[in-house]
Backbone as JSON, one array per atom type, in Angstrom:
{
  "sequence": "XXXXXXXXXXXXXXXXXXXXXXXXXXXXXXXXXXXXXXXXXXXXXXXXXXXXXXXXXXXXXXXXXXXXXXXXXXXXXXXXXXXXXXXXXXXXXXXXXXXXXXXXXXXXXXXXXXXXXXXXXXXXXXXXXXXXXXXXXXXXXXXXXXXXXXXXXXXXXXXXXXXXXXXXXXXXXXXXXXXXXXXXXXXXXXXXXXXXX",
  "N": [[0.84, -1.18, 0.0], [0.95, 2.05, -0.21], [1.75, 5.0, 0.73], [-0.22, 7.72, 2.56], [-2.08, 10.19, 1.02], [-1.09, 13.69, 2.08], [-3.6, 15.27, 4.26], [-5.86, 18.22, 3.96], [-4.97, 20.23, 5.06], [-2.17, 19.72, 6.5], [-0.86, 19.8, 3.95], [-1.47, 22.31, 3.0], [0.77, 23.41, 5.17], [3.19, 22.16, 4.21], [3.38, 23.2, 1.75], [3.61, 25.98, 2.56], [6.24, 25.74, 3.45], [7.67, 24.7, 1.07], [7.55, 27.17, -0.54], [8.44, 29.44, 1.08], [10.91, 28.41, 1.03], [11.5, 29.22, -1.88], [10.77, 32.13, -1.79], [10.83, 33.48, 0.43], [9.63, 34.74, 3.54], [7.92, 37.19, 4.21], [7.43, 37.49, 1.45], [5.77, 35.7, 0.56], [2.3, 34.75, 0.24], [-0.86, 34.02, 1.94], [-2.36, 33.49, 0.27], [-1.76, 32.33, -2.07], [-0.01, 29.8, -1.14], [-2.21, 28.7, -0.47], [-3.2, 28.11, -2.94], [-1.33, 26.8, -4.24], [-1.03, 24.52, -2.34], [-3.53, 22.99, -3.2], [-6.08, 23.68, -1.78], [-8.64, 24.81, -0.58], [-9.35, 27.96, -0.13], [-10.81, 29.13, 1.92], [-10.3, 27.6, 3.74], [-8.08, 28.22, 5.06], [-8.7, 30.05, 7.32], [-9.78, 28.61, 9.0], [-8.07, 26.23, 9.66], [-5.84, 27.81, 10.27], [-6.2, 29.95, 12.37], [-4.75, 31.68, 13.47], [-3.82, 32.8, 11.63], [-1.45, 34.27, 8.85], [1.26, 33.99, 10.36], [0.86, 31.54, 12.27], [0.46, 30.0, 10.29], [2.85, 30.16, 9.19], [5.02, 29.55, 11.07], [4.48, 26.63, 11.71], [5.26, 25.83, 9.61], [7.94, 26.29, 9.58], [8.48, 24.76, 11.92], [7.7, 22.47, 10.73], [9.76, 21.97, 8.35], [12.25, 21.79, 9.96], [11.8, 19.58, 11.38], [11.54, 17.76, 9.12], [13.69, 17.54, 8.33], [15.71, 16.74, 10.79], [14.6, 14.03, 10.52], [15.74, 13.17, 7.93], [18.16, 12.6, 8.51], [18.52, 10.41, 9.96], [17.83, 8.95, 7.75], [19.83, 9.16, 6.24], [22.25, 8.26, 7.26], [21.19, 5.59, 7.32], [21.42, 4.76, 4.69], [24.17, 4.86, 4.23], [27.09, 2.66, 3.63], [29.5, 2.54, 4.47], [29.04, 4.22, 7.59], [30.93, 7.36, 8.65], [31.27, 10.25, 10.02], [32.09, 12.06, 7.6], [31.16, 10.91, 5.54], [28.15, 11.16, 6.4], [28.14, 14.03, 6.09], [28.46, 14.5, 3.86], [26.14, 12.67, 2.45], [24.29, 14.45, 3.5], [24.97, 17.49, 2.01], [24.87, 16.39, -0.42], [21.74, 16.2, -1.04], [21.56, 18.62, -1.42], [23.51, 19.45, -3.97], [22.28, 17.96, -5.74], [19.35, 18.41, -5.74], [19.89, 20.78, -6.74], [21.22, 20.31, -9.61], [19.34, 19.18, -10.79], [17.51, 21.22, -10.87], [17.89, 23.56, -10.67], [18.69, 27.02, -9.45], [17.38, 28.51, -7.32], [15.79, 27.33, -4.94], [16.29, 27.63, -1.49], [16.9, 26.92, 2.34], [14.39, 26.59, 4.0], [14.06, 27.0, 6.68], [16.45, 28.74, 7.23], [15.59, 30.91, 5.38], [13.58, 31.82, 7.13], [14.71, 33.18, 9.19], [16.64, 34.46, 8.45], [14.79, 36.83, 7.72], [13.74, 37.29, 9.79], [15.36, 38.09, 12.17], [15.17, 40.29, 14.09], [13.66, 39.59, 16.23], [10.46, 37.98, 17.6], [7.72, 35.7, 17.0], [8.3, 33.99, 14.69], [11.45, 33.64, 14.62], [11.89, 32.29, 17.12], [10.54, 30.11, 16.48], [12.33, 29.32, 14.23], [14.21, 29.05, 15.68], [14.33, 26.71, 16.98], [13.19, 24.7, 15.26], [16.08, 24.68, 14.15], [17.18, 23.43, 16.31], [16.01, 21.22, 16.36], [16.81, 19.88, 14.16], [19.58, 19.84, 14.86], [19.89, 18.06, 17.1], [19.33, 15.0, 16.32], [21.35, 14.83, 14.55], [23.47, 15.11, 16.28], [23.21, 13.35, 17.55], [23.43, 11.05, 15.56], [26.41, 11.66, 14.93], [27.74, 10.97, 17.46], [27.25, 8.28, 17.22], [28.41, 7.27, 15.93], [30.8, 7.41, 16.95], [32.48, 9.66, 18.18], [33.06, 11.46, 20.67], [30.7, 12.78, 22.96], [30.58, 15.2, 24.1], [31.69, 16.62, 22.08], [30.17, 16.08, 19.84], [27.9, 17.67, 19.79], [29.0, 19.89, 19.32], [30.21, 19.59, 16.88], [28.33, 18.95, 15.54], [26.34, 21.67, 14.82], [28.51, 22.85, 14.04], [29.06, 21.49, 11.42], [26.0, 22.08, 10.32], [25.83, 24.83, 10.18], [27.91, 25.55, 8.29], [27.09, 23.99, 6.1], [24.34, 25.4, 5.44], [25.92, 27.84, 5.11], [27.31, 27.34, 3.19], [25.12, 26.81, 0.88], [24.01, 29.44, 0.53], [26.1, 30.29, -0.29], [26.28, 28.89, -3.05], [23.92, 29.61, -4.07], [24.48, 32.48, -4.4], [26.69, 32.36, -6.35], [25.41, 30.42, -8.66], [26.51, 27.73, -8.83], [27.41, 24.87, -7.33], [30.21, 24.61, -6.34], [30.69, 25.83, -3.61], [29.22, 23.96, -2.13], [30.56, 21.39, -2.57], [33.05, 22.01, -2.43], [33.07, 22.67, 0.75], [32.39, 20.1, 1.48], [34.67, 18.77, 1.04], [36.79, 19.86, 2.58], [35.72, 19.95, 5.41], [35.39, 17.55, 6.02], [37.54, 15.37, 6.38], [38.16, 16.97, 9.14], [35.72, 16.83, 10.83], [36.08, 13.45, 10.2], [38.5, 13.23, 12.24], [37.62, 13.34, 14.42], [36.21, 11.58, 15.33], [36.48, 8.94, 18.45], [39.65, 7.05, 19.11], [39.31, 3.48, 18.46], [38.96, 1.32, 21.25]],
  "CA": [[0.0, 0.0, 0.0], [1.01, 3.49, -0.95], [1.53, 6.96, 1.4], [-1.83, 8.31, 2.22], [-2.04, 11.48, 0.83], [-1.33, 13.9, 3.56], [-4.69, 16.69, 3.82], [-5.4, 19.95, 3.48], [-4.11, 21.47, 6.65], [-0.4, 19.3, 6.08], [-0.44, 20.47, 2.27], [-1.02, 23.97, 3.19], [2.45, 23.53, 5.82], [4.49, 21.64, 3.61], [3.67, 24.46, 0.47], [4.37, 27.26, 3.17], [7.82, 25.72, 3.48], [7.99, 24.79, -0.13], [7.18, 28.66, -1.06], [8.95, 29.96, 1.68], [12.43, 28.32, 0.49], [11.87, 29.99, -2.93], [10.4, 33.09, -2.38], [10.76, 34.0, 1.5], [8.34, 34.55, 3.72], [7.62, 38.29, 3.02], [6.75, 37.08, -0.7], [4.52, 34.05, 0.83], [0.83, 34.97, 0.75], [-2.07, 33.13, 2.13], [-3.17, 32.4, -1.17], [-0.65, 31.19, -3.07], [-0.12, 28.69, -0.38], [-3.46, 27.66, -0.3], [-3.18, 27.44, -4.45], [-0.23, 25.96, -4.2], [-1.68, 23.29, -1.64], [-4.95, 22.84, -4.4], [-6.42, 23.83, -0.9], [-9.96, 25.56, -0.78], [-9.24, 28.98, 0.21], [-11.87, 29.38, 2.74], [-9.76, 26.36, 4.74], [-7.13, 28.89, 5.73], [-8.91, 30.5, 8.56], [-10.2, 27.14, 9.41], [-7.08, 25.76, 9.84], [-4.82, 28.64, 11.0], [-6.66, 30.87, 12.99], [-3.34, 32.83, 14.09], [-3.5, 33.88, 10.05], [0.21, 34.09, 8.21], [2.0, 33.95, 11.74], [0.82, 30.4, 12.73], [1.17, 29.03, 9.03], [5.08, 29.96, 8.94], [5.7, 29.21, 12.21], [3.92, 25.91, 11.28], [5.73, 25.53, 8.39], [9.59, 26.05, 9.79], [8.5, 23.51, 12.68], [8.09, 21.21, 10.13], [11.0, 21.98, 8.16], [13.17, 21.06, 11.06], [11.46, 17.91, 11.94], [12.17, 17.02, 8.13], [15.44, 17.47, 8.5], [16.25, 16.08, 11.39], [14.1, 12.48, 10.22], [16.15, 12.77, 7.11], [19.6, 12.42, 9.1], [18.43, 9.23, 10.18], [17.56, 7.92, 6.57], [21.06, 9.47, 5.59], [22.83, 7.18, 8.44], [20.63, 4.19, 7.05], [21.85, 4.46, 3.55], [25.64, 5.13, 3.74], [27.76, 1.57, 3.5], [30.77, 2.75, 6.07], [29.02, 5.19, 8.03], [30.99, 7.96, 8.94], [30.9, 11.54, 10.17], [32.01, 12.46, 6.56], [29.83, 10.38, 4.67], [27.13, 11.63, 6.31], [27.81, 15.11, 5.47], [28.57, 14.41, 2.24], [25.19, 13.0, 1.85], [23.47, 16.11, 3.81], [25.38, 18.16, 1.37], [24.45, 15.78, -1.54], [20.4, 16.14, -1.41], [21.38, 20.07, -2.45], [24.01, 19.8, -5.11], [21.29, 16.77, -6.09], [18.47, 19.16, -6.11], [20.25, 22.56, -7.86], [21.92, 20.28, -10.75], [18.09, 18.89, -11.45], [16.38, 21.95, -10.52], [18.42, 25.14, -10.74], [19.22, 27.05, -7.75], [15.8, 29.12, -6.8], [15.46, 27.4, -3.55], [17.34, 27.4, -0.21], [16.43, 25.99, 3.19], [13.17, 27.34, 4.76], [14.29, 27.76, 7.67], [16.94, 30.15, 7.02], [15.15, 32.04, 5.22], [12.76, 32.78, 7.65], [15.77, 33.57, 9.83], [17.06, 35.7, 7.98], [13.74, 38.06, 7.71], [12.79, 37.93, 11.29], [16.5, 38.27, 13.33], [15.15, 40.94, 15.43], [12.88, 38.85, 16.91], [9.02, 37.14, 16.89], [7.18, 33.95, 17.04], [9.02, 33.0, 13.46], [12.67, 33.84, 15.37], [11.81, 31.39, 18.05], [10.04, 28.92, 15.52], [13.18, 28.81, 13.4], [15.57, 28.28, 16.72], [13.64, 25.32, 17.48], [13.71, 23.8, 14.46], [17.34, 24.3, 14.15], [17.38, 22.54, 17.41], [15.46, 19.63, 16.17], [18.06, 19.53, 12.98], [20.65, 19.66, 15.38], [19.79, 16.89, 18.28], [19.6, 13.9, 15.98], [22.76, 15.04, 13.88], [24.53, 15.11, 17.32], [23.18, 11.45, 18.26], [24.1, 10.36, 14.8], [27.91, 11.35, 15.18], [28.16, 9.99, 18.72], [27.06, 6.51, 17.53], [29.98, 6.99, 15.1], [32.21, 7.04, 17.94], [32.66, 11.29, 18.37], [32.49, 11.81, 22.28], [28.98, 13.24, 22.75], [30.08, 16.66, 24.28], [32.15, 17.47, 20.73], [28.93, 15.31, 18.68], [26.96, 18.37, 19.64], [29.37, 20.63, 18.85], [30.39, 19.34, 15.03], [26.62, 19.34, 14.25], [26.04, 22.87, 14.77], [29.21, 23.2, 12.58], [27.7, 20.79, 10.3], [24.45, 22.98, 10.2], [26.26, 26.21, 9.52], [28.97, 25.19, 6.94], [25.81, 23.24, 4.86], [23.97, 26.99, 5.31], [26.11, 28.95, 4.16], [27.63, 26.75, 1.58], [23.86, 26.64, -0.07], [24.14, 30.66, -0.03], [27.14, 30.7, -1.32], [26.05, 28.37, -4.33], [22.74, 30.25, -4.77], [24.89, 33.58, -4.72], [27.0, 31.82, -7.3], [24.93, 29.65, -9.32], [27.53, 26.63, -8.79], [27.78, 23.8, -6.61], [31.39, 24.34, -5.72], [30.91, 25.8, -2.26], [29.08, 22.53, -1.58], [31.52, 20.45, -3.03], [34.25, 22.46, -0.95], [32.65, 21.98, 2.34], [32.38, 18.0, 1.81], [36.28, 18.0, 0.83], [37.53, 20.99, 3.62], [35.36, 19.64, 6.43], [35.43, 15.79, 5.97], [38.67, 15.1, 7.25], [38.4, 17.4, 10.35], [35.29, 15.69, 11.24], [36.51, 11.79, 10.69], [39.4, 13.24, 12.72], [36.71, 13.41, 15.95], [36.02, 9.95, 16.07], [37.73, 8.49, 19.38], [40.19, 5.87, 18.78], [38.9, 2.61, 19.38], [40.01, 1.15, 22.7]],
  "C": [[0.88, 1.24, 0.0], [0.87, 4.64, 0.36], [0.41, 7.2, 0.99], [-1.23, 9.37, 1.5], [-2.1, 12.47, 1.51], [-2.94, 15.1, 3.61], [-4.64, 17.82, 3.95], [-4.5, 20.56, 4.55], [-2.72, 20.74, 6.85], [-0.25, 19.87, 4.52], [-0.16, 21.77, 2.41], [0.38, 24.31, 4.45], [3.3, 22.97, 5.51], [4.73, 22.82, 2.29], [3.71, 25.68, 0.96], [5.73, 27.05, 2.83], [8.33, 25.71, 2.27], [8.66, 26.55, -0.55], [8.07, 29.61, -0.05], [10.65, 29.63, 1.15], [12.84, 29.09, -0.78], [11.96, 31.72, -2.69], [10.86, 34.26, -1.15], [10.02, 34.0, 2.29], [7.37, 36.06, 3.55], [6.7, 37.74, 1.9], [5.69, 35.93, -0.56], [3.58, 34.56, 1.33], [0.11, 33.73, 1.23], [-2.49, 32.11, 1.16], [-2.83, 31.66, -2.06], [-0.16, 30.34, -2.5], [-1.11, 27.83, -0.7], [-3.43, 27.18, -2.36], [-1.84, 26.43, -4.56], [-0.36, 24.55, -3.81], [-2.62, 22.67, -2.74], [-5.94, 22.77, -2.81], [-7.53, 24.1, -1.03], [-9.34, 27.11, -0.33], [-9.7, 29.57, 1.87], [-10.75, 28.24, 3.88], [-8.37, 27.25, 5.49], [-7.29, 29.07, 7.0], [-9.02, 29.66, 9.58], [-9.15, 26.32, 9.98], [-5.9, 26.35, 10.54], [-5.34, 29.63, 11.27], [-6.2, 32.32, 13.34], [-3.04, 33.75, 12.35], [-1.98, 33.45, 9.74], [1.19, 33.75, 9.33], [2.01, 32.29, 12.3], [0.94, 29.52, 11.42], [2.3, 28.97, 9.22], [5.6, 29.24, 9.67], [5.68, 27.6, 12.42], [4.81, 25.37, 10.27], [7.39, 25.23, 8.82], [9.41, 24.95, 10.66], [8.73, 22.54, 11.63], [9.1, 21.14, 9.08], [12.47, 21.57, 9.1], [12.83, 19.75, 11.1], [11.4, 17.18, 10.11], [13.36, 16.84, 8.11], [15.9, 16.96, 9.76], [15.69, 14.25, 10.94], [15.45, 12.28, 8.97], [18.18, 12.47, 7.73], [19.52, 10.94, 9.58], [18.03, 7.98, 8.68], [19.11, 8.27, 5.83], [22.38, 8.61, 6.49], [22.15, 5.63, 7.25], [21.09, 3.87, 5.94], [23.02, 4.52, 2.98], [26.23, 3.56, 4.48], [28.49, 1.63, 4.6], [29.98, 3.6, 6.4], [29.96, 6.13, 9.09], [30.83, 9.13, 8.93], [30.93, 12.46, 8.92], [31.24, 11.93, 5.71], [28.76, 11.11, 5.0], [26.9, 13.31, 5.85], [27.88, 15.39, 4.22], [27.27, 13.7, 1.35], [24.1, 13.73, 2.29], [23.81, 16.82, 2.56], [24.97, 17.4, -0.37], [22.87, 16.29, -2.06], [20.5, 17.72, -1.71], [22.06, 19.88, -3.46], [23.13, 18.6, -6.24], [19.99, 17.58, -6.58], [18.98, 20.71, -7.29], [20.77, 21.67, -9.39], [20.3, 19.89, -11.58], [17.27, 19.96, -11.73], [16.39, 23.35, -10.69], [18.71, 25.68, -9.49], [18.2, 28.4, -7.16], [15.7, 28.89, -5.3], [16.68, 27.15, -2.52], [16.63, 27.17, 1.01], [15.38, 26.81, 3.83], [13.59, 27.82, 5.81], [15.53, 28.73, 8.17], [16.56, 31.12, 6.45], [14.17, 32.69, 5.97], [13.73, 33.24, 9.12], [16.52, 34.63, 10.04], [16.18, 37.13, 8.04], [13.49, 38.29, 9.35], [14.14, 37.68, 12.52], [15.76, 39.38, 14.17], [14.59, 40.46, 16.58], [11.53, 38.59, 16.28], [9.16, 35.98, 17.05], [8.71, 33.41, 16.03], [10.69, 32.79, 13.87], [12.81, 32.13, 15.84], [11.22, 29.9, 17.47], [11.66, 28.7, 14.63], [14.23, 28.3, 14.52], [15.27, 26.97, 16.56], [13.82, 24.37, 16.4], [14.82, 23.86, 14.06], [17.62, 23.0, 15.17], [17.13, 20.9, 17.17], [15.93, 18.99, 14.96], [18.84, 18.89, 14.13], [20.55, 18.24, 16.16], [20.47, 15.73, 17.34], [21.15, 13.69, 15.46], [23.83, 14.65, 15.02], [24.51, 13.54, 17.72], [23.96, 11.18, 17.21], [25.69, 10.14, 14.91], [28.19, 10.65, 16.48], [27.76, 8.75, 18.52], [27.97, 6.37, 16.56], [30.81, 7.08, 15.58], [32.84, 9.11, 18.55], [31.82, 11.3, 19.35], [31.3, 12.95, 21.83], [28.92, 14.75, 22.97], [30.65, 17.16, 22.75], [30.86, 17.15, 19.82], [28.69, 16.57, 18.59], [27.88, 19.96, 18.66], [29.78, 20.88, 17.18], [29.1, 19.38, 14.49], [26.26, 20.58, 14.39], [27.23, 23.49, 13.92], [28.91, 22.29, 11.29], [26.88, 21.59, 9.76], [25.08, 24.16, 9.47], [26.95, 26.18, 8.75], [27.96, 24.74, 5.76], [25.03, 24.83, 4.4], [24.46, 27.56, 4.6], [26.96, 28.68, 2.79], [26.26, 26.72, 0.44], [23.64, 28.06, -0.26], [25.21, 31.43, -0.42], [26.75, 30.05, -3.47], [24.74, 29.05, -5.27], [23.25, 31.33, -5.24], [25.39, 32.74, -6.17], [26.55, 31.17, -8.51], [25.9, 28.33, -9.67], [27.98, 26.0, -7.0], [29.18, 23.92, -5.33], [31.55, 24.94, -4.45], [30.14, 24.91, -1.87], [29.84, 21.45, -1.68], [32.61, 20.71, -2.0], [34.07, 22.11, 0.29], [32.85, 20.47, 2.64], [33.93, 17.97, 1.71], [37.38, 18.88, 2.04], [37.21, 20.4, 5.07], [35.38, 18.24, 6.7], [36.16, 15.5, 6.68], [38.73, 15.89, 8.47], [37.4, 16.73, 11.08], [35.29, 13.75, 11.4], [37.68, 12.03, 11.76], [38.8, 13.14, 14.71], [36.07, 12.34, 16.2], [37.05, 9.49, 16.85], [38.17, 7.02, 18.77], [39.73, 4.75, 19.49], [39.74, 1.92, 20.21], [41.02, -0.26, 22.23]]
}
């Protein structure tokens, strides 16, 4: 059997985040969400009461909690797993998406990061789902052998090297600050696995 189809009120917070990686969130209306979704219109209010504020905020949550699930399917599918493999296939599912796709989008939840640093809900919605990037990333390297207080610390350099390598490549229109990161950072992270006893 087959993935349900998820419904309206998950369509309209997966095509926030969608729309939000291209466009911002600024540039992300109500409605072009809900068209985007093939939503009803009328299901907005219905669904997000809080208006544009509880969609986004809605939307980066679950941008995090994609990204952190997908660290665990990126563990499951690398042969040797280590700390470089796995960033090399974090860093893969973008230079994977821009060579198919062009380079339009970048990660939702920096961009709503970027618009709302002074503060706000969306601030505190994008920490969080950093946070919920970060956790698993940190388990993952500590079951690769990288003591648990540095784990946490290489996945928050993890996180930010992947960042701003994807706005370096968007500035650019080329890959090669993703490519760089996997071949600059690789070896300093396999270098944080403890020797086995």
């Amino acid at each position: 059997m087959g993935e349900e189809r998820p419904g309206p009120r998950e369509r309209m917070v997966i095509s926030a985040a969608q729309l939000i990686r291209r466009h911002g969130v600024t540039a992300t209306g109500m409605r072009e969400v809900a068209v985007h979704a093939g939503a009803p219109r009328g299901s907005l209010q219905h669904y997000f009461p809080g208006g544009k504020e509880q969609l986004v905020n809605e939307a980066i949550d679950w941008a995090g909690r994609y990204a952190g699930r997908r660290i665990g399917r990126f563990v499951a599918s690398l042969d040797e797993p280590s700390p470089s493999a796995l960033f090399a296939a974090m860093v893969a599912q973008w230079t994977d998406e821009y060579a198919a796709e062009g380079f339009a989008a970048g990660c939702p939840v920096a961009a709503a990061t970027a618009e709302s640093a002074v503060g706000g809900s969306a601030r505190a919605a994008a920490a969080a789902a950093f946070t919920t990037w970060r956790t698993p990333l940190a388990e993952a390297l500590a079951g690769m052998g990288v003591p648990a207080a540095r784990a946490a610390s290489l996945a928050t350099l993890m996180i930010s090297t992947l960042e701003g390598a994807i706005l370096l490549a968007r500035a650019d229109q080329d890959v090669r600050p993703l490519t760089t990161a996997v071949r600059e950072l690789g070896p300093l992270l396999d270098a944080a696995v403890a020797p086995a006893p």
